[in-house]
């Protein structure tokens, strides 16, 4: 099998990485190991040889929101189409691989990381990429106006030492276990056009595709970057992303040949395509978030841990996965997908469906006579809330459903004004565990929707975040401690990890995603 | 004089007898009877819901999207609820909504019409208010009211009442203005009837016919508005069933489980068709 230029590039970098410090060598080797795995996993179609040309037509449920370009990933993210990142995680885990940074070295005390940058990279406007662009990218995420979800990690960077145009050291306030989560999240954009970019006018990066035209609410057209730094990539001439706001219309656009790839559909939505051989249902192992039952711990009697644990035992997670997610999910009391370093089967099954035990815990807490609580939910996703309501009713907890439209739901989530209970989704569990606790709003130890405060939880989160080596035994112990803290306190009752599944036509090959579910089309092509 | 009254009496009595039952006459046409049967059947299904199914509409099982069987005549929905039960109780919900909302809208519209005919300034204000309400499509109005009141059955009732009020108001105002100028009204005025007595005893009884027809039309519109609001998720609050919310849930299963949509759609179609037939029949009756 011929090695694709992208992989050849990785192998070359391995030799570079091996030449630098021991910590970086460890990370670099791990990256190459993953690259080999990735190569073995290439589909049979890839062996026939990729085909150059063609326009990939994507149908997506939601339009791009340029104002949120640096905040979070939309449903079909352009983060890895128009932009690049400093490093990227290899599929199936958290081994960083080189992208715009070819090598890195972490200081022994964990308070600095030195990056060697690629020298052959230019932005779409022709300007060369240098260390100054890394400084801008970090400061951009530190800017509160960007509302970046990894802002806490970006703020841990306290200074920059530029040794040469392509070598930079980031000084850190403390060791940070999720620095590579930040690098995977942080897109390198041209600083001279960033204010235009957040208005959707002139989005300039170094990525495989160049931003051409955006018609709000309708479509976005990206064209091949002829000067892309990966030789002979991308294969596609263009990507056309059309907004199709209804799931059934999205399926219809795939079936009628109007699109090759559908983004944003849930497991239950894609049921009509399951038996159709004309389509591939691509599953990505990082998951696409979690379904949870949120608990406002300032509302009595939910301030009692036993009551929260009783609710956790009362919900039938397997039924939610089967019925609400069409089987595309993992019933789990812990937030972590199976590829997380902290995932264990025992944690996933910590709260099996056990109404008897739930009733016993409620009785022990003095609420054997039942409870009556409000339960808010996103009006566009009523199924899970109704299932939770039914399950809780079986153990004597009566709930009144309160539908909230998406804008109101988000506002109440941020303003900490949710009622006693709510169902929702969260992300960030697929990366380093500390990222969940410092960046995902429901879990944030400093301020969260549950109004949950506990000095011990704060201490555990800081311990998991401030490790010198993210892969050390001490870090793993801290992650496990964090997982146990979440499972014990249950201010967020995780119900299921969502399987990340994307339907596409059978001739579309080698589409990938990063750990934030941003679509990667560097190697993608349309077979004949 | 006395003789003249005696000789006139049968002449007056005959039309008066016909006028007492114009609705009955309209309903006893083939169209009216068909409407009565269809609406009666739908209403009966809704009222007798608890007797026609052994499942509560919110009871969930682990058997999702089952095909129709003896146990589940319309199968089950995506979270294992019996669809036959949900359709029956959905009809009941719709009945509660439309039977509450339409009289409320009619009352509001009629009161505003009475205010409107009382003074010119009030007339200008009320008519512009009706213009504003009529300028918005029902669903946009529904979204606006929901943003203020929150989703739920009471919001649907308020929206339908607001949507329907201008129709009743405009109709009654027009009828009053028209009847006010007729000879019988002039005669009553000459006979000493004050404005209130003239309105209540003479004009309103004669202006009521189109309102009765409008009630039947408004009931059918109300069924559609409820369905549309529940379809887009701002109607009856889950888990309570309504015909619109069941249709909404069925959309993603039209290909693999079409029976899911058929039950509520048949119920909505029959209800609306029956009410429209009744409206037409009543209209014909009062025009005779």
mmCIF file of N, CA and C in Angstrom, chain B residues 31-152:
data_model
loop_
_atom_site.group_PDB
_atom_site.id
_atom_site.type_symbol
_atom_site.label_atom_id
_atom_site.label_comp_id
_atom_site.label_asym_id
_atom_site.label_seq_id
_atom_site.Cartn_x
_atom_site.Cartn_y
_atom_site.Cartn_z
ATOM 1 N N UNK B 31 -76.013 17.361 3.558
ATOM 2 C CA UNK B 31 -74.712 17.895 3.975
ATOM 3 C C UNK B 31 -74.653 18.026 5.492
ATOM 4 N N UNK B 32 -75.735 18.550 6.072
ATOM 5 C CA UNK B 32 -75.784 18.747 7.513
ATOM 6 C C UNK B 32 -75.744 17.423 8.259
ATOM 7 N N UNK B 33 -76.474 16.457 7.758
ATOM 8 C CA UNK B 33 -76.505 15.137 8.427
ATOM 9 C C UNK B 33 -75.133 14.485 8.368
ATOM 10 N N UNK B 34 -74.485 14.584 7.189
ATOM 11 C CA UNK B 34 -73.134 14.007 7.072
ATOM 12 C C UNK B 34 -72.194 14.677 8.073
ATOM 13 N N UNK B 35 -72.267 16.008 8.129
ATOM 14 C CA UNK B 35 -71.426 16.754 9.073
ATOM 15 C C UNK B 35 -71.689 16.330 10.502
ATOM 16 N N UNK B 36 -72.978 16.208 10.838
ATOM 17 C CA UNK B 36 -73.336 15.808 12.201
ATOM 18 C C UNK B 36 -72.776 14.431 12.546
ATOM 19 N N UNK B 37 -72.905 13.510 11.596
ATOM 20 C CA UNK B 37 -72.421 12.136 11.851
ATOM 21 C C UNK B 37 -70.908 12.142 12.048
ATOM 22 N N UNK B 38 -70.205 12.836 11.141
ATOM 23 C CA UNK B 38 -68.726 12.828 11.221
ATOM 24 C C UNK B 38 -68.264 13.500 12.508
ATOM 25 N N UNK B 39 -68.787 14.702 12.777
ATOM 26 C CA UNK B 39 -68.366 15.414 13.997
ATOM 27 C C UNK B 39 -68.793 14.623 15.237
ATOM 28 N N UNK B 40 -70.008 14.089 15.180
ATOM 29 C CA UNK B 40 -70.504 13.315 16.320
ATOM 30 C C UNK B 40 -69.613 12.122 16.615
ATOM 31 N N UNK B 41 -69.182 11.454 15.567
ATOM 32 C CA UNK B 41 -68.307 10.285 15.739
ATOM 33 C C UNK B 41 -66.979 10.688 16.377
ATOM 34 N N UNK B 42 -66.389 11.774 15.860
ATOM 35 C CA UNK B 42 -65.098 12.227 16.395
ATOM 36 C C UNK B 42 -65.266 12.633 17.864
ATOM 37 N N UNK B 43 -66.330 13.385 18.139
ATOM 38 C CA UNK B 43 -66.568 13.838 19.517
ATOM 39 C C UNK B 43 -66.797 12.635 20.434
ATOM 40 N N UNK B 44 -67.562 11.669 19.943
ATOM 41 C CA UNK B 44 -67.838 10.477 20.730
ATOM 42 C C UNK B 44 -66.547 9.725 21.050
ATOM 43 N N UNK B 45 -65.673 9.602 20.059
ATOM 44 C CA UNK B 45 -64.390 8.919 20.291
ATOM 45 C C UNK B 45 -63.591 9.639 21.376
ATOM 46 N N UNK B 46 -63.619 10.957 21.314
ATOM 47 C CA UNK B 46 -62.883 11.740 22.301
ATOM 48 C C UNK B 46 -63.475 11.597 23.687
ATOM 49 N N UNK B 47 -64.800 11.691 23.778
ATOM 50 C CA UNK B 47 -65.446 11.626 25.096
ATOM 51 C C UNK B 47 -65.356 10.233 25.713
ATOM 52 N N UNK B 48 -65.426 9.221 24.845
ATOM 53 C CA UNK B 48 -65.423 7.840 25.361
ATOM 54 C C UNK B 48 -64.016 7.247 25.402
ATOM 55 N N UNK B 49 -63.007 8.085 25.255
ATOM 56 C CA UNK B 49 -61.626 7.586 25.173
ATOM 57 C C UNK B 49 -61.258 6.586 26.272
ATOM 58 N N UNK B 50 -61.545 6.888 27.544
ATOM 59 C CA UNK B 50 -61.121 5.951 28.600
ATOM 60 C C UNK B 50 -61.781 4.572 28.469
ATOM 61 N N UNK B 51 -62.954 4.539 27.799
ATOM 62 C CA UNK B 51 -63.653 3.255 27.662
ATOM 63 C C UNK B 51 -63.149 2.461 26.465
ATOM 64 N N UNK B 52 -62.473 3.140 25.545
ATOM 65 C CA UNK B 52 -62.081 2.489 24.282
ATOM 66 C C UNK B 52 -60.641 1.981 24.275
ATOM 67 N N UNK B 53 -59.912 2.224 25.338
ATOM 68 C CA UNK B 53 -58.525 1.750 25.386
ATOM 69 C C UNK B 53 -58.150 1.418 26.826
ATOM 70 N N UNK B 54 -57.278 0.440 26.957
ATOM 71 C CA UNK B 54 -56.844 0.074 28.306
ATOM 72 C C UNK B 54 -55.514 0.751 28.656
ATOM 73 N N UNK B 55 -54.933 1.481 27.688
ATOM 74 C CA UNK B 55 -53.649 2.141 27.946
ATOM 75 C C UNK B 55 -53.849 3.616 28.254
ATOM 76 N N UNK B 56 -53.112 4.108 29.223
ATOM 77 C CA UNK B 56 -53.085 5.554 29.442
ATOM 78 C C UNK B 56 -52.267 6.160 28.302
ATOM 79 N N UNK B 57 -52.602 7.365 27.856
ATOM 80 C CA UNK B 57 -51.886 7.934 26.705
ATOM 81 C C UNK B 57 -50.422 8.247 26.989
ATOM 82 N N UNK B 58 -50.066 8.329 28.276
ATOM 83 C CA UNK B 58 -48.670 8.645 28.608
ATOM 84 C C UNK B 58 -47.888 7.412 29.063
ATOM 85 N N UNK B 59 -48.528 6.266 29.075
ATOM 86 C CA UNK B 59 -47.840 5.056 29.549
ATOM 87 C C UNK B 59 -46.818 4.587 28.507
ATOM 88 N N UNK B 60 -45.589 4.395 28.969
ATOM 89 C CA UNK B 60 -44.517 4.011 28.049
ATOM 90 C C UNK B 60 -44.120 2.550 28.255
ATOM 91 N N UNK B 61 -43.792 1.895 27.158
ATOM 92 C CA UNK B 61 -43.286 0.522 27.230
ATOM 93 C C UNK B 61 -41.947 0.467 26.510
ATOM 94 N N UNK B 62 -41.295 -0.654 26.592
ATOM 95 C CA UNK B 62 -40.004 -0.778 25.902
ATOM 96 C C UNK B 62 -40.201 -1.132 24.433
ATOM 97 N N UNK B 63 -41.445 -1.271 24.004
ATOM 98 C CA UNK B 63 -41.712 -1.645 22.607
ATOM 99 C C UNK B 63 -42.029 -0.411 21.758
ATOM 100 N N UNK B 64 -41.013 0.139 21.150
ATOM 101 C CA UNK B 64 -41.201 1.345 20.344
ATOM 102 C C UNK B 64 -41.532 0.985 18.904
ATOM 103 N N UNK B 65 -42.326 1.828 18.273
ATOM 104 C CA UNK B 65 -42.659 1.720 16.854
ATOM 105 C C UNK B 65 -43.145 0.328 16.451
ATOM 106 N N UNK B 66 -44.055 -0.202 17.259
ATOM 107 C CA UNK B 66 -44.663 -1.496 16.908
ATOM 108 C C UNK B 66 -45.678 -1.294 15.785
ATOM 109 N N UNK B 67 -45.820 -2.287 14.948
ATOM 110 C CA UNK B 67 -46.848 -2.238 13.904
ATOM 111 C C UNK B 67 -48.221 -2.502 14.554
ATOM 112 N N UNK B 68 -49.310 -2.134 13.874
ATOM 113 C CA UNK B 68 -50.644 -2.360 14.453
ATOM 114 C C UNK B 68 -50.882 -3.830 14.794
ATOM 115 N N UNK B 69 -51.568 -4.023 15.912
ATOM 116 C CA UNK B 69 -51.892 -5.386 16.353
ATOM 117 C C UNK B 69 -53.182 -5.298 17.158
ATOM 118 N N UNK B 70 -53.667 -6.431 17.615
ATOM 119 C CA UNK B 70 -54.876 -6.433 18.420
ATOM 120 C C UNK B 70 -54.695 -5.624 19.690
ATOM 121 N N UNK B 71 -53.492 -5.691 20.263
ATOM 122 C CA UNK B 71 -53.227 -4.984 21.507
ATOM 123 C C UNK B 71 -53.032 -3.481 21.265
ATOM 124 N N UNK B 72 -52.370 -3.179 20.150
ATOM 125 C CA UNK B 72 -52.133 -1.766 19.807
ATOM 126 C C UNK B 72 -52.685 -1.530 18.400
ATOM 127 N N UNK B 73 -53.959 -1.120 18.273
ATOM 128 C CA UNK B 73 -54.585 -1.030 16.948
ATOM 129 C C UNK B 73 -53.858 -0.109 15.968
ATOM 130 N N UNK B 74 -53.166 0.922 16.493
ATOM 131 C CA UNK B 74 -52.397 1.799 15.601
ATOM 132 C C UNK B 74 -50.892 1.668 15.838
ATOM 133 N N UNK B 75 -50.489 0.645 16.563
ATOM 134 C CA UNK B 75 -49.067 0.470 16.870
ATOM 135 C C UNK B 75 -48.651 1.350 18.033
ATOM 136 N N UNK B 76 -47.327 1.550 18.159
ATOM 137 C CA UNK B 76 -46.803 2.403 19.245
ATOM 138 C C UNK B 76 -45.903 3.483 18.655
ATOM 139 N N UNK B 77 -45.660 4.531 19.442
ATOM 140 C CA UNK B 77 -44.794 5.611 18.957
ATOM 141 C C UNK B 77 -43.334 5.330 19.317
ATOM 142 N N UNK B 78 -42.480 6.341 19.118
ATOM 143 C CA UNK B 78 -41.031 6.124 19.266
ATOM 144 C C UNK B 78 -40.612 5.867 20.707
ATOM 145 N N UNK B 79 -41.441 6.203 21.683
ATOM 146 C CA UNK B 79 -41.065 5.857 23.059
ATOM 147 C C UNK B 79 -42.064 4.870 23.674
ATOM 148 N N UNK B 80 -42.660 4.076 22.803
ATOM 149 C CA UNK B 80 -43.433 2.922 23.253
ATOM 150 C C UNK B 80 -44.828 3.225 23.775
ATOM 151 N N UNK B 81 -45.410 4.356 23.398
ATOM 152 C CA UNK B 81 -46.777 4.665 23.858
ATOM 153 C C UNK B 81 -47.789 4.189 22.827
ATOM 154 N N UNK B 82 -48.944 3.739 23.329
ATOM 155 C CA UNK B 82 -49.987 3.209 22.446
ATOM 156 C C UNK B 82 -50.599 4.351 21.624
ATOM 157 N N UNK B 83 -50.518 4.238 20.301
ATOM 158 C CA UNK B 83 -50.970 5.342 19.447
ATOM 159 C C UNK B 83 -52.490 5.477 19.400
ATOM 160 N N UNK B 84 -53.200 4.359 19.508
ATOM 161 C CA UNK B 84 -54.664 4.410 19.522
ATOM 162 C C UNK B 84 -55.122 5.240 20.726
ATOM 163 N N UNK B 85 -54.514 4.956 21.873
ATOM 164 C CA UNK B 85 -54.855 5.701 23.074
ATOM 165 C C UNK B 85 -54.489 7.170 22.915
ATOM 166 N N UNK B 86 -53.347 7.448 22.348
ATOM 167 C CA UNK B 86 -52.912 8.845 22.205
ATOM 168 C C UNK B 86 -53.813 9.614 21.237
ATOM 169 N N UNK B 87 -54.258 8.934 20.179
ATOM 170 C CA UNK B 87 -55.149 9.623 19.235
ATOM 171 C C UNK B 87 -56.486 9.929 19.915
ATOM 172 N N UNK B 88 -57.029 8.950 20.643
ATOM 173 C CA UNK B 88 -58.311 9.170 21.325
ATOM 174 C C UNK B 88 -58.214 10.320 22.332
ATOM 175 N N UNK B 89 -57.169 10.273 23.151
ATOM 176 C CA UNK B 89 -57.014 11.340 24.140
ATOM 177 C C UNK B 89 -56.586 12.652 23.482
ATOM 178 N N UNK B 90 -55.934 12.533 22.314
ATOM 179 C CA UNK B 90 -55.585 13.739 21.548
ATOM 180 C C UNK B 90 -56.839 14.448 21.059
ATOM 181 N N UNK B 91 -57.820 13.662 20.625
ATOM 182 C CA UNK B 91 -59.111 14.250 20.204
ATOM 183 C C UNK B 91 -59.744 14.973 21.390
ATOM 184 N N UNK B 92 -59.672 14.315 22.533
ATOM 185 C CA UNK B 92 -60.248 14.904 23.745
ATOM 186 C C UNK B 92 -59.566 16.250 24.058
ATOM 187 N N UNK B 93 -58.236 16.269 23.956
ATOM 188 C CA UNK B 93 -57.502 17.522 24.196
ATOM 189 C C UNK B 93 -57.956 18.600 23.214
ATOM 190 N N UNK B 94 -58.050 18.205 21.931
ATOM 191 C CA UNK B 94 -58.474 19.175 20.920
ATOM 192 C C UNK B 94 -59.876 19.698 21.208
ATOM 193 N N UNK B 95 -60.750 18.797 21.661
ATOM 194 C CA UNK B 95 -62.116 19.218 21.984
ATOM 195 C C UNK B 95 -62.109 20.265 23.094
ATOM 196 N N UNK B 96 -61.315 19.974 24.134
ATOM 197 C CA UNK B 96 -61.244 20.919 25.261
ATOM 198 C C UNK B 96 -60.744 22.279 24.766
ATOM 199 N N UNK B 97 -59.698 22.231 23.932
ATOM 200 C CA UNK B 97 -59.105 23.480 23.445
ATOM 201 C C UNK B 97 -60.103 24.264 22.595
ATOM 202 N N UNK B 98 -60.690 23.610 21.593
ATOM 203 C CA UNK B 98 -61.533 24.380 20.670
ATOM 204 C C UNK B 98 -62.852 24.802 21.316
ATOM 205 N N UNK B 99 -63.372 23.958 22.187
ATOM 206 C CA UNK B 99 -64.652 24.302 22.817
ATOM 207 C C UNK B 99 -64.455 25.437 23.845
ATOM 208 N N UNK B 100 -63.248 25.567 24.372
ATOM 209 C CA UNK B 100 -62.973 26.691 25.280
ATOM 210 C C UNK B 100 -62.614 27.940 24.485
ATOM 211 N N UNK B 101 -61.769 27.758 23.478
ATOM 212 C CA UNK B 101 -61.173 28.920 22.811
ATOM 213 C C UNK B 101 -62.158 29.656 21.913
ATOM 214 N N UNK B 102 -62.966 28.923 21.154
ATOM 215 C CA UNK B 102 -63.840 29.594 20.182
ATOM 216 C C UNK B 102 -64.910 30.438 20.875
ATOM 217 N N UNK B 103 -65.627 29.928 21.891
ATOM 218 C CA UNK B 103 -66.575 30.809 22.589
ATOM 219 C C UNK B 103 -65.887 32.010 23.227
ATOM 220 N N UNK B 104 -64.660 31.772 23.727
ATOM 221 C CA UNK B 104 -63.909 32.883 24.329
ATOM 222 C C UNK B 104 -63.625 33.957 23.274
ATOM 223 N N UNK B 105 -63.170 33.521 22.106
ATOM 224 C CA UNK B 105 -62.895 34.454 21.014
ATOM 225 C C UNK B 105 -64.168 35.142 20.560
ATOM 226 N N UNK B 106 -65.264 34.375 20.486
ATOM 227 C CA UNK B 106 -66.542 34.944 20.045
ATOM 228 C C UNK B 106 -67.016 36.001 21.035
ATOM 229 N N UNK B 107 -66.879 35.672 22.318
ATOM 230 C CA UNK B 107 -67.304 36.619 23.354
ATOM 231 C C UNK B 107 -66.482 37.906 23.274
ATOM 232 N N UNK B 108 -65.158 37.735 23.183
ATOM 233 C CA UNK B 108 -64.272 38.910 23.110
ATOM 234 C C UNK B 108 -64.603 39.744 21.876
ATOM 235 N N UNK B 109 -64.763 39.066 20.730
ATOM 236 C CA UNK B 109 -65.054 39.779 19.484
ATOM 237 C C UNK B 109 -66.379 40.530 19.575
ATOM 238 N N UNK B 110 -67.411 39.876 20.142
ATOM 239 C CA UNK B 110 -68.739 40.493 20.221
ATOM 240 C C UNK B 110 -68.730 41.682 21.173
ATOM 241 N N UNK B 111 -68.030 41.532 22.308
ATOM 242 C CA UNK B 111 -67.959 42.659 23.244
ATOM 243 C C UNK B 111 -67.273 43.862 22.592
ATOM 244 N N UNK B 112 -66.182 43.582 21.861
ATOM 245 C CA UNK B 112 -65.471 44.665 21.191
ATOM 246 C C UNK B 112 -66.347 45.301 20.108
ATOM 247 N N UNK B 113 -67.172 44.465 19.446
ATOM 248 C CA UNK B 113 -68.076 44.994 18.419
ATOM 249 C C UNK B 113 -69.103 45.928 19.051
ATOM 250 N N UNK B 114 -69.606 45.553 20.239
ATOM 251 C CA UNK B 114 -70.584 46.399 20.920
ATOM 252 C C UNK B 114 -69.951 47.723 21.346
ATOM 253 N N UNK B 115 -68.702 47.624 21.817
ATOM 254 C CA UNK B 115 -67.981 48.854 22.176
ATOM 255 C C UNK B 115 -67.795 49.706 20.927
ATOM 256 N N UNK B 116 -67.506 49.023 19.850
ATOM 257 C CA UNK B 116 -67.208 49.692 18.586
ATOM 258 C C UNK B 116 -68.391 50.501 18.070
ATOM 259 N N UNK B 117 -69.609 49.935 18.181
ATOM 260 C CA UNK B 117 -70.775 50.646 17.652
ATOM 261 C C UNK B 117 -71.272 51.733 18.606
ATOM 262 N N UNK B 118 -70.697 51.752 19.818
ATOM 263 C CA UNK B 118 -71.175 52.718 20.803
ATOM 264 C C UNK B 118 -70.651 54.117 20.524
ATOM 265 N N UNK B 119 -69.418 54.216 20.024
ATOM 266 C CA UNK B 119 -68.881 55.553 19.737
ATOM 267 C C UNK B 119 -67.910 55.480 18.566
ATOM 268 N N UNK B 120 -67.796 56.634 17.892
ATOM 269 C CA UNK B 120 -66.958 56.658 16.700
ATOM 270 C C UNK B 120 -65.483 56.425 17.056
ATOM 271 N N UNK B 121 -65.046 57.056 18.153
ATOM 272 C CA UNK B 121 -63.639 56.905 18.548
ATOM 273 C C UNK B 121 -63.321 55.469 18.940
ATOM 274 N N UNK B 122 -64.247 54.885 19.684
ATOM 275 C CA UNK B 122 -64.042 53.480 20.071
ATOM 276 C C UNK B 122 -64.012 52.607 18.822
ATOM 277 N N UNK B 123 -64.846 52.950 17.859
ATOM 278 C CA UNK B 123 -64.892 52.188 16.606
ATOM 279 C C UNK B 123 -63.533 52.218 15.899
ATOM 280 N N UNK B 124 -62.957 53.427 15.811
ATOM 281 C CA UNK B 124 -61.651 53.554 15.138
ATOM 282 C C UNK B 124 -60.612 52.700 15.861
ATOM 283 N N UNK B 125 -60.590 52.795 17.175
ATOM 284 C CA UNK B 125 -59.588 52.052 17.951
ATOM 285 C C UNK B 125 -59.750 50.536 17.786
ATOM 286 N N UNK B 126 -61.011 50.095 17.934
ATOM 287 C CA UNK B 126 -61.263 48.646 17.859
ATOM 288 C C UNK B 126 -60.951 48.113 16.454
ATOM 289 N N UNK B 127 -61.343 48.857 15.436
ATOM 290 C CA UNK B 127 -61.092 48.367 14.072
ATOM 291 C C UNK B 127 -59.596 48.305 13.772
ATOM 292 N N UNK B 128 -58.831 49.285 14.275
ATOM 293 C CA UNK B 128 -57.372 49.228 14.048
ATOM 294 C C UNK B 128 -56.774 48.048 14.823
ATOM 295 N N UNK B 129 -57.327 47.791 16.005
ATOM 296 C CA UNK B 129 -56.857 46.636 16.790
ATOM 297 C C UNK B 129 -57.092 45.345 16.005
ATOM 298 N N UNK B 130 -58.284 45.238 15.416
ATOM 299 C CA UNK B 130 -58.582 44.054 14.591
ATOM 300 C C UNK B 130 -57.635 43.987 13.399
ATOM 301 N N UNK B 131 -57.335 45.152 12.801
ATOM 302 C CA UNK B 131 -56.410 45.178 11.658
ATOM 303 C C UNK B 131 -55.048 44.605 12.058
ATOM 304 N N UNK B 132 -54.596 45.025 13.243
ATOM 305 C CA UNK B 132 -53.275 44.558 13.710
ATOM 306 C C UNK B 132 -53.289 43.041 13.877
ATOM 307 N N UNK B 133 -54.341 42.537 14.515
ATOM 308 C CA UNK B 133 -54.411 41.082 14.751
ATOM 309 C C UNK B 133 -54.492 40.340 13.417
ATOM 310 N N UNK B 134 -55.315 40.853 12.507
ATOM 311 C CA UNK B 134 -55.492 40.179 11.217
ATOM 312 C C UNK B 134 -54.242 40.270 10.339
ATOM 313 N N UNK B 135 -53.381 41.252 10.628
ATOM 314 C CA UNK B 135 -52.175 41.420 9.804
ATOM 315 C C UNK B 135 -51.183 40.284 10.022
ATOM 316 N N UNK B 136 -51.268 39.629 11.198
ATOM 317 C CA UNK B 136 -50.330 38.543 11.505
ATOM 318 C C UNK B 136 -50.958 37.190 11.188
ATOM 319 N N UNK B 137 -50.224 36.333 10.491
ATOM 320 C CA UNK B 137 -50.723 34.968 10.331
ATOM 321 C C UNK B 137 -50.856 34.312 11.706
ATOM 322 N N UNK B 138 -51.794 33.377 11.815
ATOM 323 C CA UNK B 138 -52.081 32.736 13.100
ATOM 324 C C UNK B 138 -50.850 32.191 13.798
ATOM 325 N N UNK B 139 -49.958 31.554 13.026
ATOM 326 C CA UNK B 139 -48.793 30.917 13.659
ATOM 327 C C UNK B 139 -47.811 31.946 14.207
ATOM 328 N N UNK B 140 -47.651 33.057 13.465
ATOM 329 C CA UNK B 140 -46.748 34.110 13.946
ATOM 330 C C UNK B 140 -47.305 34.685 15.250
ATOM 331 N N UNK B 141 -48.606 34.869 15.262
ATOM 332 C CA UNK B 141 -49.262 35.347 16.470
ATOM 333 C C UNK B 141 -49.046 34.336 17.606
ATOM 334 N N UNK B 142 -49.163 33.049 17.246
ATOM 335 C CA UNK B 142 -48.961 31.980 18.223
ATOM 336 C C UNK B 142 -47.564 32.025 18.807
ATOM 337 N N UNK B 143 -46.563 32.217 17.950
ATOM 338 C CA UNK B 143 -45.178 32.282 18.423
ATOM 339 C C UNK B 143 -44.982 33.477 19.360
ATOM 340 N N UNK B 144 -45.622 34.600 18.998
ATOM 341 C CA UNK B 144 -45.463 35.804 19.817
ATOM 342 C C UNK B 144 -46.100 35.594 21.192
ATOM 343 N N UNK B 145 -47.322 35.090 21.188
ATOM 344 C CA UNK B 145 -48.011 34.887 22.472
ATOM 345 C C UNK B 145 -47.264 33.854 23.309
ATOM 346 N N UNK B 146 -46.743 32.814 22.651
ATOM 347 C CA UNK B 146 -46.007 31.778 23.381
ATOM 348 C C UNK B 146 -44.746 32.352 24.010
ATOM 349 N N UNK B 147 -44.093 33.284 23.285
ATOM 350 C CA UNK B 147 -42.878 33.887 23.839
ATOM 351 C C UNK B 147 -43.192 34.626 25.137
ATOM 352 N N UNK B 148 -44.415 35.142 25.240
ATOM 353 C CA UNK B 148 -44.784 35.899 26.442
ATOM 354 C C UNK B 148 -45.316 34.958 27.537
ATOM 355 N N UNK B 149 -46.228 34.071 27.150
ATOM 356 C CA UNK B 149 -46.915 33.239 28.148
ATOM 357 C C UNK B 149 -46.247 31.884 28.377
ATOM 358 N N UNK B 150 -45.399 31.458 27.443
ATOM 359 C CA UNK B 150 -44.836 30.110 27.536
ATOM 360 C C UNK B 150 -45.776 29.111 26.892
ATOM 361 N N UNK B 151 -45.217 27.980 26.447
ATOM 362 C CA UNK B 151 -46.035 26.990 25.744
ATOM 363 C C UNK B 151 -46.985 26.290 26.710
ATOM 364 N N UNK B 152 -48.133 25.838 26.184
ATOM 365 C CA UNK B 152 -49.074 25.102 27.013
ATOM 366 C C UNK B 152 -50.486 25.211 26.472
#
